[in-house]
GROMACS .gro file of C-alpha atoms in nm:
model
  397
    1MET     CA    1  -0.021  -0.013   0.035
    2ARG     CA    2   0.066   0.379  -0.134
    3ALA     CA    3   0.166   0.592   0.197
    4SER     CA    4   0.170   0.913   0.033
    5TYR     CA    5  -0.063   0.993  -0.258
    6LEU     CA    6  -0.380   1.192  -0.396
    7PHE     CA    7  -0.716   1.111  -0.430
    8THR     CA    8  -1.001   1.194  -0.635
    9SER     CA    9  -1.376   1.205  -0.569
   10GLU     CA   10  -1.683   1.404  -0.746
   11SER     CA   11  -2.048   1.434  -0.635
   12VAL     CA   12  -2.370   1.610  -0.815
   13SER     CA   13  -2.637   1.734  -0.652
   14GLU     CA   14  -2.950   1.637  -0.677
   15GLY     CA   15  -3.033   1.907  -0.961
   16HIS     CA   16  -2.862   1.751  -1.159
   17PRO     CA   17  -2.973   1.535  -1.437
   18ASP     CA   18  -2.835   1.190  -1.324
   19LYS     CA   19  -2.998   1.270  -0.970
   20VAL     CA   20  -3.335   1.406  -1.040
   21CYS     CA   21  -3.387   1.037  -1.225
   22ASP     CA   22  -3.271   0.855  -0.956
   23ARG     CA   23  -3.452   1.064  -0.703
   24ILE     CA   24  -3.772   1.040  -0.939
   25SER     CA   25  -3.761   0.689  -0.955
   26ASP     CA   26  -3.713   0.599  -0.628
   27GLU     CA   27  -4.031   0.846  -0.503
   28ILE     CA   28  -4.210   0.613  -0.710
   29VAL     CA   29  -4.043   0.346  -0.498
   30ASP     CA   30  -4.182   0.463  -0.175
   31LEU     CA   31  -4.504   0.533  -0.314
   32PHE     CA   32  -4.583   0.177  -0.330
   33PHE     CA   33  -4.367   0.073   0.048
   34ARG     CA   34  -4.645   0.337   0.135
   35GLU     CA   35  -4.940   0.246  -0.014
   36GLY     CA   36  -4.940  -0.142  -0.033
   37PRO     CA   37  -5.007  -0.106   0.327
   38LYS     CA   38  -5.243   0.064   0.306
   39ALA     CA   39  -5.458  -0.131   0.065
   40GLY     CA   40  -5.405  -0.405   0.270
   41ILE     CA   41  -5.084  -0.516   0.068
   42ASP     CA   42  -4.785  -0.683   0.309
   43PRO     CA   43  -4.512  -0.521   0.175
   44TRP     CA   44  -4.343  -0.817   0.111
   45ASP     CA   45  -4.526  -0.897  -0.114
   46ILE     CA   46  -4.495  -0.527  -0.302
   47ARG     CA   47  -4.212  -0.478  -0.623
   48ALA     CA   48  -4.121  -0.234  -0.780
   49ALA     CA   49  -3.853  -0.111  -1.072
   50CYS     CA   50  -3.837   0.183  -1.263
   51GLU     CA   51  -3.668   0.317  -1.488
   52THR     CA   52  -3.630   0.734  -1.593
   53LEU     CA   53  -3.478   0.943  -1.870
   54ALA     CA   54  -3.544   1.289  -1.818
   55THR     CA   55  -3.487   1.582  -2.091
   56THR     CA   56  -3.610   1.930  -2.186
   57ASN     CA   57  -3.933   1.959  -2.046
   58LYS     CA   58  -4.028   1.587  -2.011
   59VAL     CA   59  -3.978   1.266  -1.804
   60VAL     CA   60  -4.015   0.887  -1.929
   61ILE     CA   61  -4.146   0.667  -1.652
   62ALA     CA   62  -4.075   0.309  -1.764
   63GLY     CA   63  -4.050  -0.029  -1.546
   64GLU     CA   64  -4.232  -0.331  -1.353
   65THR     CA   65  -4.391  -0.269  -1.103
   66ARG     CA   66  -4.638  -0.492  -0.840
   67GLY     CA   67  -4.849  -0.341  -0.593
   68PRO     CA   68  -5.188  -0.202  -0.448
   69SER     CA   69  -5.402  -0.134  -0.768
   70THR     CA   70  -5.484   0.253  -0.558
   71VAL     CA   71  -5.135   0.310  -0.748
   72THR     CA   72  -5.257   0.493  -1.012
   73ASN     CA   73  -5.130   0.721  -1.311
   74ASP     CA   74  -5.230   1.023  -1.152
   75HIS     CA   75  -5.071   0.944  -0.791
   76ILE     CA   76  -4.769   0.913  -0.975
   77GLU     CA   77  -4.754   1.196  -1.180
   78ALA     CA   78  -4.842   1.359  -0.856
   79VAL     CA   79  -4.541   1.249  -0.734
   80VAL     CA   80  -4.337   1.297  -0.945
   81ARG     CA   81  -4.361   1.683  -0.994
   82ALA     CA   82  -4.402   1.722  -0.656
   83ALA     CA   83  -4.099   1.568  -0.614
   84ILE     CA   84  -3.957   1.828  -0.928
   85LYS     CA   85  -4.131   2.111  -0.721
   86ASP     CA   86  -3.870   2.055  -0.335
   87ILE     CA   87  -3.616   1.957  -0.600
   88GLY     CA   88  -3.640   2.324  -0.709
   89TYR     CA   89  -3.676   2.270  -1.045
   90GLU     CA   90  -3.909   2.625  -1.165
   91GLN     CA   91  -3.802   2.664  -1.478
   92ASP     CA   92  -3.868   2.775  -1.848
   93GLY     CA   93  -3.704   2.390  -1.969
   94PHE     CA   94  -3.760   2.182  -1.703
   95HIS     CA   95  -4.061   2.344  -1.506
   96TRP     CA   96  -4.293   2.160  -1.197
   97LYS     CA   97  -4.590   2.222  -1.290
   98ASN     CA   98  -4.572   2.192  -1.730
   99CYS     CA   99  -4.305   1.972  -1.767
  100ASP     CA  100  -4.478   1.610  -1.979
  101ILE     CA  101  -4.502   1.247  -1.818
  102ASP     CA  102  -4.549   0.930  -1.998
  103ILE     CA  103  -4.571   0.670  -1.753
  104LEU     CA  104  -4.458   0.352  -1.900
  105LEU     CA  105  -4.474   0.164  -1.608
  106HIS     CA  106  -4.668  -0.246  -1.630
  107PRO     CA  107  -4.667  -0.577  -1.352
  108GLN     CA  108  -4.307  -0.745  -1.294
  109SER     CA  109  -4.311  -1.036  -1.544
  110ALA     CA  110  -4.416  -1.363  -1.423
  111ASP     CA  111  -4.141  -1.512  -1.550
  112ILE     CA  112  -3.938  -1.324  -1.304
  113ALA     CA  113  -4.111  -1.354  -0.964
  114GLN     CA  114  -4.154  -1.774  -0.963
  115GLY     CA  115  -3.740  -1.743  -0.865
  116VAL     CA  116  -3.833  -1.445  -0.618
  117ASP     CA  117  -4.158  -1.554  -0.395
  118ALA     CA  118  -4.119  -1.720  -0.124
  119LYS     CA  119  -4.284  -2.059  -0.220
  120GLN     CA  120  -4.534  -2.127   0.009
  121PRO     CA  121  -4.662  -2.380   0.113
  122THR     CA  122  -4.401  -2.486   0.215
  123ASN     CA  123  -4.240  -2.153   0.311
  124GLN     CA  124  -3.950  -2.224   0.079
  125GLU     CA  125  -3.711  -1.878   0.099
  126GLU     CA  126  -3.768  -1.656  -0.166
  127GLY     CA  127  -3.433  -1.627  -0.444
  128ALA     CA  128  -3.293  -1.321  -0.497
  129GLY     CA  129  -3.382  -1.103  -0.799
  130ASP     CA  130  -3.045  -1.118  -0.992
  131GLN     CA  131  -2.734  -1.261  -1.069
  132GLY     CA  132  -2.463  -0.991  -0.953
  133ILE     CA  133  -2.180  -0.959  -0.765
  134MET     CA  134  -2.188  -0.680  -0.439
  135PHE     CA  135  -1.934  -0.489  -0.268
  136GLY     CA  136  -1.904  -0.355   0.018
  137TYR     CA  137  -1.615  -0.139   0.199
  138ALA     CA  138  -1.505   0.113   0.522
  139SER     CA  139  -1.241   0.301   0.623
  140ASN     CA  140  -1.134   0.496   0.982
  141GLU     CA  141  -0.938   0.788   0.770
  142THR     CA  142  -1.323   0.981   0.904
  143PRO     CA  143  -1.563   0.955   1.193
  144GLU     CA  144  -1.854   0.777   0.935
  145LEU     CA  145  -1.596   0.538   0.859
  146MET     CA  146  -1.569   0.646   0.458
  147PRO     CA  147  -1.327   0.704   0.202
  148ALA     CA  148  -1.288   1.124   0.318
  149PRO     CA  149  -1.278   1.258  -0.118
  150ILE     CA  150  -1.689   1.104  -0.171
  151PHE     CA  151  -1.750   1.227   0.187
  152TYR     CA  152  -1.615   1.617   0.186
  153ALA     CA  153  -1.738   1.563  -0.230
  154HIS     CA  154  -2.069   1.519  -0.131
  155LYS     CA  155  -2.029   1.746   0.206
  156ILE     CA  156  -2.012   2.024   0.044
  157LEU     CA  157  -2.309   2.015  -0.249
  158ARG     CA  158  -2.512   1.910   0.087
  159LEU     CA  159  -2.430   2.249   0.238
  160ILE     CA  160  -2.526   2.461  -0.033
  161ALA     CA  161  -2.858   2.270  -0.132
  162GLU     CA  162  -2.967   2.388   0.255
  163ALA     CA  163  -2.839   2.737   0.198
  164ARG     CA  164  -3.054   2.708  -0.096
  165HIS     CA  165  -3.406   2.582   0.015
  166ASN     CA  166  -3.381   2.784   0.318
  167GLY     CA  167  -3.320   3.130   0.087
  168THR     CA  168  -3.029   3.193   0.142
  169GLU     CA  169  -2.858   3.183  -0.170
  170LYS     CA  170  -3.110   3.267  -0.398
  171VAL     CA  171  -2.945   3.313  -0.723
  172LEU     CA  172  -2.766   2.923  -0.696
  173GLY     CA  173  -2.937   2.683  -0.900
  174PRO     CA  174  -3.026   2.318  -0.790
  175ASP     CA  175  -2.779   2.179  -1.068
  176SER     CA  176  -2.421   2.127  -0.910
  177LYS     CA  177  -2.121   1.904  -0.892
  178SER     CA  178  -1.833   1.924  -0.696
  179GLN     CA  179  -1.463   1.677  -0.654
  180VAL     CA  180  -1.167   1.700  -0.394
  181THR     CA  181  -0.845   1.580  -0.436
  182VAL     CA  182  -0.739   1.413  -0.113
  183GLN     CA  183  -0.437   1.464   0.002
  184TYR     CA  184  -0.270   1.098   0.184
  185GLU     CA  185   0.034   1.096   0.367
  186ASN     CA  186   0.117   0.781   0.568
  187GLY     CA  187  -0.184   0.580   0.472
  188LYS     CA  188  -0.411   0.960   0.575
  189PRO     CA  189  -0.537   1.217   0.463
  190VAL     CA  190  -0.392   1.529   0.570
  191GLY     CA  191  -0.547   1.811   0.326
  192VAL     CA  192  -0.763   1.867   0.021
  193ARG     CA  193  -0.471   2.005  -0.298
  194GLU     CA  194  -0.741   2.053  -0.553
  195ILE     CA  195  -1.139   2.110  -0.515
  196VAL     CA  196  -1.390   2.197  -0.807
  197VAL     CA  197  -1.704   2.295  -0.804
  198SER     CA  198  -1.945   2.427  -1.160
  199HIS     CA  199  -2.232   2.538  -1.035
  200GLN     CA  200  -2.571   2.618  -1.171
  201HIS     CA  201  -2.674   2.992  -1.116
  202LEU     CA  202  -3.047   3.188  -1.245
  203VAL     CA  203  -2.903   3.547  -1.273
  204GLU     CA  204  -2.774   3.489  -1.619
  205ASP     CA  205  -2.495   3.696  -1.631
  206MET     CA  206  -2.302   3.632  -1.405
  207THR     CA  207  -1.894   3.531  -1.370
  208SER     CA  208  -1.759   3.290  -1.187
  209ASN     CA  209  -1.578   3.497  -1.015
  210GLN     CA  210  -1.996   3.566  -0.895
  211VAL     CA  211  -2.035   3.234  -0.835
  212ARG     CA  212  -1.748   3.148  -0.572
  213GLU     CA  213  -1.776   3.402  -0.369
  214ARG     CA  214  -2.159   3.205  -0.332
  215VAL     CA  215  -1.993   2.873  -0.245
  216GLU     CA  216  -1.680   2.923  -0.111
  217PRO     CA  217  -1.787   2.963   0.252
  218TYR     CA  218  -1.985   2.651   0.181
  219VAL     CA  219  -1.655   2.454   0.111
  220ARG     CA  220  -1.436   2.556   0.495
  221LYS     CA  221  -1.700   2.512   0.656
  222ALA     CA  222  -1.775   2.133   0.468
  223LEU     CA  223  -1.300   2.084   0.515
  224PRO     CA  224  -1.188   1.962   0.805
  225GLU     CA  225  -0.971   2.226   1.001
  226GLY     CA  226  -0.652   2.278   0.856
  227TRP     CA  227  -0.678   2.107   0.504
  228ILE     CA  228  -0.753   2.396   0.301
  229THR     CA  229  -0.445   2.590   0.273
  230ASP     CA  230  -0.234   2.891   0.090
  231LYS     CA  231  -0.123   2.614  -0.218
  232THR     CA  232  -0.478   2.477  -0.297
  233ILE     CA  233  -0.611   2.498  -0.658
  234TRP     CA  234  -0.973   2.604  -0.711
  235HIS     CA  235  -1.185   2.559  -0.940
  236ILE     CA  236  -1.515   2.706  -0.978
  237ASN     CA  237  -1.714   2.718  -1.207
  238PRO     CA  238  -1.447   2.668  -1.505
  239THR     CA  239  -1.605   2.669  -1.728
  240GLY     CA  240  -1.779   3.043  -1.755
  241LYS     CA  241  -2.169   3.083  -1.746
  242PHE     CA  242  -2.367   2.764  -1.623
  243PHE     CA  243  -2.732   2.887  -1.654
  244ILE     CA  244  -2.848   2.616  -1.801
  245GLY     CA  245  -2.884   2.363  -1.568
  246GLY     CA  246  -3.080   2.036  -1.553
  247PRO     CA  247  -3.251   1.820  -1.788
  248ASP     CA  248  -3.285   2.051  -1.968
  249GLY     CA  249  -2.914   2.100  -2.045
  250ASP     CA  250  -2.836   1.750  -2.030
  251ALA     CA  251  -3.081   1.452  -2.005
  252GLY     CA  252  -3.075   1.217  -1.740
  253LEU     CA  253  -3.118   0.856  -1.687
  254THR     CA  254  -3.136   0.688  -1.369
  255GLY     CA  255  -2.888   0.442  -1.257
  256ARG     CA  256  -2.654   0.686  -1.453
  257LYS     CA  257  -2.379   0.776  -1.092
  258ILE     CA  258  -2.321   0.436  -0.870
  259ILE     CA  259  -1.933   0.558  -0.799
  260VAL     CA  260  -2.107   0.876  -0.639
  261ASP     CA  261  -2.349   0.727  -0.529
  262THR     CA  262  -2.115   0.365  -0.274
  263TYR     CA  263  -1.772   0.513  -0.200
  264GLY     CA  264  -1.601   0.744  -0.517
  265GLY     CA  265  -1.359   0.510  -0.669
  266ALA     CA  266  -1.223   0.419  -0.355
  267ALA     CA  267  -1.399   0.112  -0.318
  268PRO     CA  268  -1.462  -0.173  -0.585
  269HIS     CA  269  -1.862  -0.119  -0.784
  270GLY     CA  270  -2.074  -0.484  -0.851
  271GLY     CA  271  -2.278  -0.322  -1.191
  272GLY     CA  272  -2.566  -0.302  -1.003
  273ALA     CA  273  -2.717   0.070  -0.965
  274PHE     CA  274  -2.958   0.133  -0.647
  275SER     CA  275  -3.220   0.355  -0.731
  276GLY     CA  276  -3.591   0.275  -0.870
  277LYS     CA  277  -3.544  -0.104  -0.737
  278ASP     CA  278  -3.708  -0.242  -0.411
  279SER     CA  279  -3.615  -0.501  -0.135
  280THR     CA  280  -3.591  -0.717  -0.352
  281LYS     CA  281  -3.326  -0.654  -0.599
  282VAL     CA  282  -2.980  -0.717  -0.460
  283ASP     CA  283  -2.851  -0.482  -0.656
  284ARG     CA  284  -2.959  -0.287  -0.401
  285SER     CA  285  -3.018  -0.485  -0.037
  286ALA     CA  286  -2.665  -0.718  -0.004
  287ALA     CA  287  -2.518  -0.381  -0.116
  288TYR     CA  288  -2.627  -0.204   0.152
  289ALA     CA  289  -2.556  -0.502   0.389
  290ALA     CA  290  -2.265  -0.559   0.268
  291ARG     CA  291  -2.213  -0.251   0.316
  292TYR     CA  292  -2.342  -0.218   0.660
  293VAL     CA  293  -2.096  -0.558   0.734
  294ALA     CA  294  -1.771  -0.346   0.688
  295LYS     CA  295  -1.898  -0.111   0.874
  296ASN     CA  296  -1.895  -0.282   1.076
  297ILE     CA  297  -1.588  -0.505   1.073
  298VAL     CA  298  -1.421  -0.191   1.113
  299ALA     CA  299  -1.657  -0.066   1.407
  300ALA     CA  300  -1.523  -0.349   1.601
  301GLY     CA  301  -1.136  -0.289   1.566
  302LEU     CA  302  -1.136  -0.581   1.332
  303ALA     CA  303  -0.978  -0.393   1.073
  304ASP     CA  304  -0.898   0.018   0.941
  305LYS     CA  305  -1.030  -0.083   0.609
  306ALA     CA  306  -1.185  -0.352   0.474
  307THR     CA  307  -1.402  -0.469   0.162
  308LEU     CA  308  -1.702  -0.748   0.128
  309GLN     CA  309  -1.832  -0.932  -0.183
  310LEU     CA  310  -2.104  -1.076  -0.178
  311ALA     CA  311  -2.217  -1.279  -0.557
  312TYR     CA  312  -2.580  -1.389  -0.618
  313ALA     CA  313  -2.809  -1.582  -0.844
  314ILE     CA  314  -3.064  -1.598  -0.995
  315GLY     CA  315  -3.356  -1.738  -0.803
  316VAL     CA  316  -3.176  -1.864  -0.539
  317ALA     CA  317  -3.142  -1.758  -0.226
  318ARG     CA  318  -2.805  -1.812  -0.004
  319PRO     CA  319  -2.491  -1.578  -0.172
  320LEU     CA  320  -2.291  -1.803  -0.318
  321SER     CA  321  -1.893  -1.683  -0.180
  322ILE     CA  322  -1.917  -1.432   0.115
  323TYR     CA  323  -1.536  -1.311   0.037
  324VAL     CA  324  -1.318  -1.008   0.270
  325ASP     CA  325  -1.047  -0.774   0.198
  326THR     CA  326  -0.844  -0.635   0.502
  327HIS     CA  327  -0.610  -0.437   0.286
  328GLY     CA  328  -0.292  -0.585   0.508
  329THR     CA  329  -0.458  -0.393   0.816
  330GLY     CA  330  -0.713  -0.712   0.916
  331LYS     CA  331  -0.606  -0.778   1.368
  332VAL     CA  332  -0.717  -1.122   1.228
  333ALA     CA  333  -0.724  -1.349   1.000
  334ASP     CA  334  -0.957  -1.228   0.682
  335ASP     CA  335  -1.086  -1.580   0.640
  336LYS     CA  336  -1.166  -1.613   1.007
  337ILE     CA  337  -1.359  -1.272   0.929
  338GLU     CA  338  -1.563  -1.412   0.655
  339ALA     CA  339  -1.638  -1.679   0.889
  340ALA     CA  340  -1.754  -1.455   1.111
  341VAL     CA  341  -1.975  -1.254   0.859
  342ALA     CA  342  -2.154  -1.585   0.752
  343ALA     CA  343  -2.246  -1.713   1.146
  344ALA     CA  344  -2.395  -1.336   1.273
  345MET     CA  345  -2.569  -1.221   0.996
  346ASP     CA  346  -2.854  -1.441   0.696
  347LEU     CA  347  -2.751  -1.258   0.405
  348THR     CA  348  -3.019  -1.424   0.257
  349PRO     CA  349  -3.228  -1.148   0.028
  350ARG     CA  350  -3.555  -1.132   0.330
  351GLY     CA  351  -3.327  -1.264   0.603
  352ILE     CA  352  -3.085  -0.878   0.386
  353ARG     CA  353  -3.482  -0.769   0.409
  354LYS     CA  354  -3.536  -0.816   0.805
  355HIS     CA  355  -3.298  -0.698   0.939
  356LEU     CA  356  -3.223  -0.420   0.782
  357ASP     CA  357  -3.582  -0.375   0.778
  358LEU     CA  358  -3.627  -0.270   0.452
  359ASN     CA  359  -3.961  -0.263   0.286
  360LYS     CA  360  -3.997   0.074   0.415
  361PRO     CA  361  -4.087   0.399   0.260
  362ILE     CA  362  -3.696   0.511   0.267
  363TYR     CA  363  -3.546   0.490  -0.061
  364ALA     CA  364  -3.636   0.869  -0.205
  365ARG     CA  365  -3.384   1.003   0.079
  366THR     CA  366  -3.125   0.826  -0.082
  367ALA     CA  367  -3.088   0.950  -0.385
  368ALA     CA  368  -2.894   1.221  -0.332
  369TYR     CA  369  -2.582   1.313  -0.193
  370GLY     CA  370  -2.387   0.913  -0.175
  371HIS     CA  371  -2.621   0.549  -0.029
  372PHE     CA  372  -2.324   0.510   0.253
  373GLY     CA  373  -2.205   0.756   0.539
  374ARG     CA  374  -2.496   0.922   0.585
  375THR     CA  375  -2.690   0.907   0.960
  376PRO     CA  376  -2.936   0.670   1.045
  377ASP     CA  377  -3.309   0.818   1.059
  378ALA     CA  378  -3.521   0.739   1.318
  379ASP     CA  379  -3.767   0.555   1.065
  380GLY     CA  380  -3.561   0.286   0.961
  381GLY     CA  381  -3.420   0.491   0.738
  382PHE     CA  382  -2.991   0.454   0.606
  383SER     CA  383  -3.051   0.137   0.843
  384TRP     CA  384  -2.696   0.058   0.660
  385GLU     CA  385  -2.498   0.245   0.891
  386LYS     CA  386  -2.568   0.138   1.172
  387THR     CA  387  -2.285  -0.048   1.395
  388ASP     CA  388  -2.545  -0.288   1.550
  389LEU     CA  389  -2.329  -0.565   1.453
  390VAL     CA  390  -1.956  -0.499   1.619
  391ASP     CA  391  -2.127  -0.774   1.933
  392ALA     CA  392  -2.167  -1.033   1.740
  393LEU     CA  393  -1.845  -1.046   1.483
  394LYS     CA  394  -1.629  -1.020   1.797
  395ARG     CA  395  -1.807  -1.301   1.938
  396ASN     CA  396  -1.767  -1.538   1.678
  397VAL     CA  397  -1.434  -1.427   1.529
   0.00000   0.00000   0.00000
């Protein structure tokens, strides 16, 4: 492992075209989990897989669902418009009130359902919704056990968004991107070499310097004290004007920011996106479980950093493999940690959904600023960020 190096990660805001689509897709997942129980449908039986495309004053939603008949297209359209309004789009090229919305959702394939649903009356375990590999990662370089570059790239944009929503920064638009290059020494983050922020502005003739005056205080607030020095290089709206933004400036699609959603490139990604998928889809639920286990491995003091891989086959309940790599930082052998993981948590799809309580409308909030490194919510949101598996891992190691 190199001791001194530079590493860069990026984030994009809730108003980025791809993130608008992630938010819409996750709002539909939440809608089905919220309305299903009201209609007497067991949350375990809810299915949603929604893909969204957004461009100039146009939103197209496609995918498969299974749930209450009370969720009509009118209901979905209302939720979509509310989400766009909440993000902040009231511009000529993309407006929550008058953008055209096409809804092309259809029932889930019976061929897929037969491999996923638990078999009755034998109550055979439900299978994974697809084949695939999922990764989780944790590192003790930040209190949140996340890689520093992606954590602080997210934090910069989140602070600016909060100021925009509360009316402090009325001249800034919803669309923005950040990038942070962190200097590591002796394997630990110590400062920032380069900072990039590109932010949409609602006053057309604003200059890059004027945008910097707006965003710099939030950048400084986001980063640890002493990380910004006179050697730090700033790039604020480096192309100049950024007036046309969001889906009007660039088309968006669900699932195109998977590295932003996870670890900023500091760890592998299995390839599957998260947003728009219910908890039977192991692309999402098993990736959450992998993060949960990796974080608890580090929180338990078993390693300074850990990568966990899980593998699944469609229709098969048990994971095909569990792989742990502590990158030479483990306090015990990696194979012993693997055994402890298998003993500490049921990693079948149903076991994950039950352990992390994932059959809830908790997904829209994950669509921007990362699925990991967040604070667990009282209603069950971000349950995979808890460190309540520490004792079980220690007992079984």
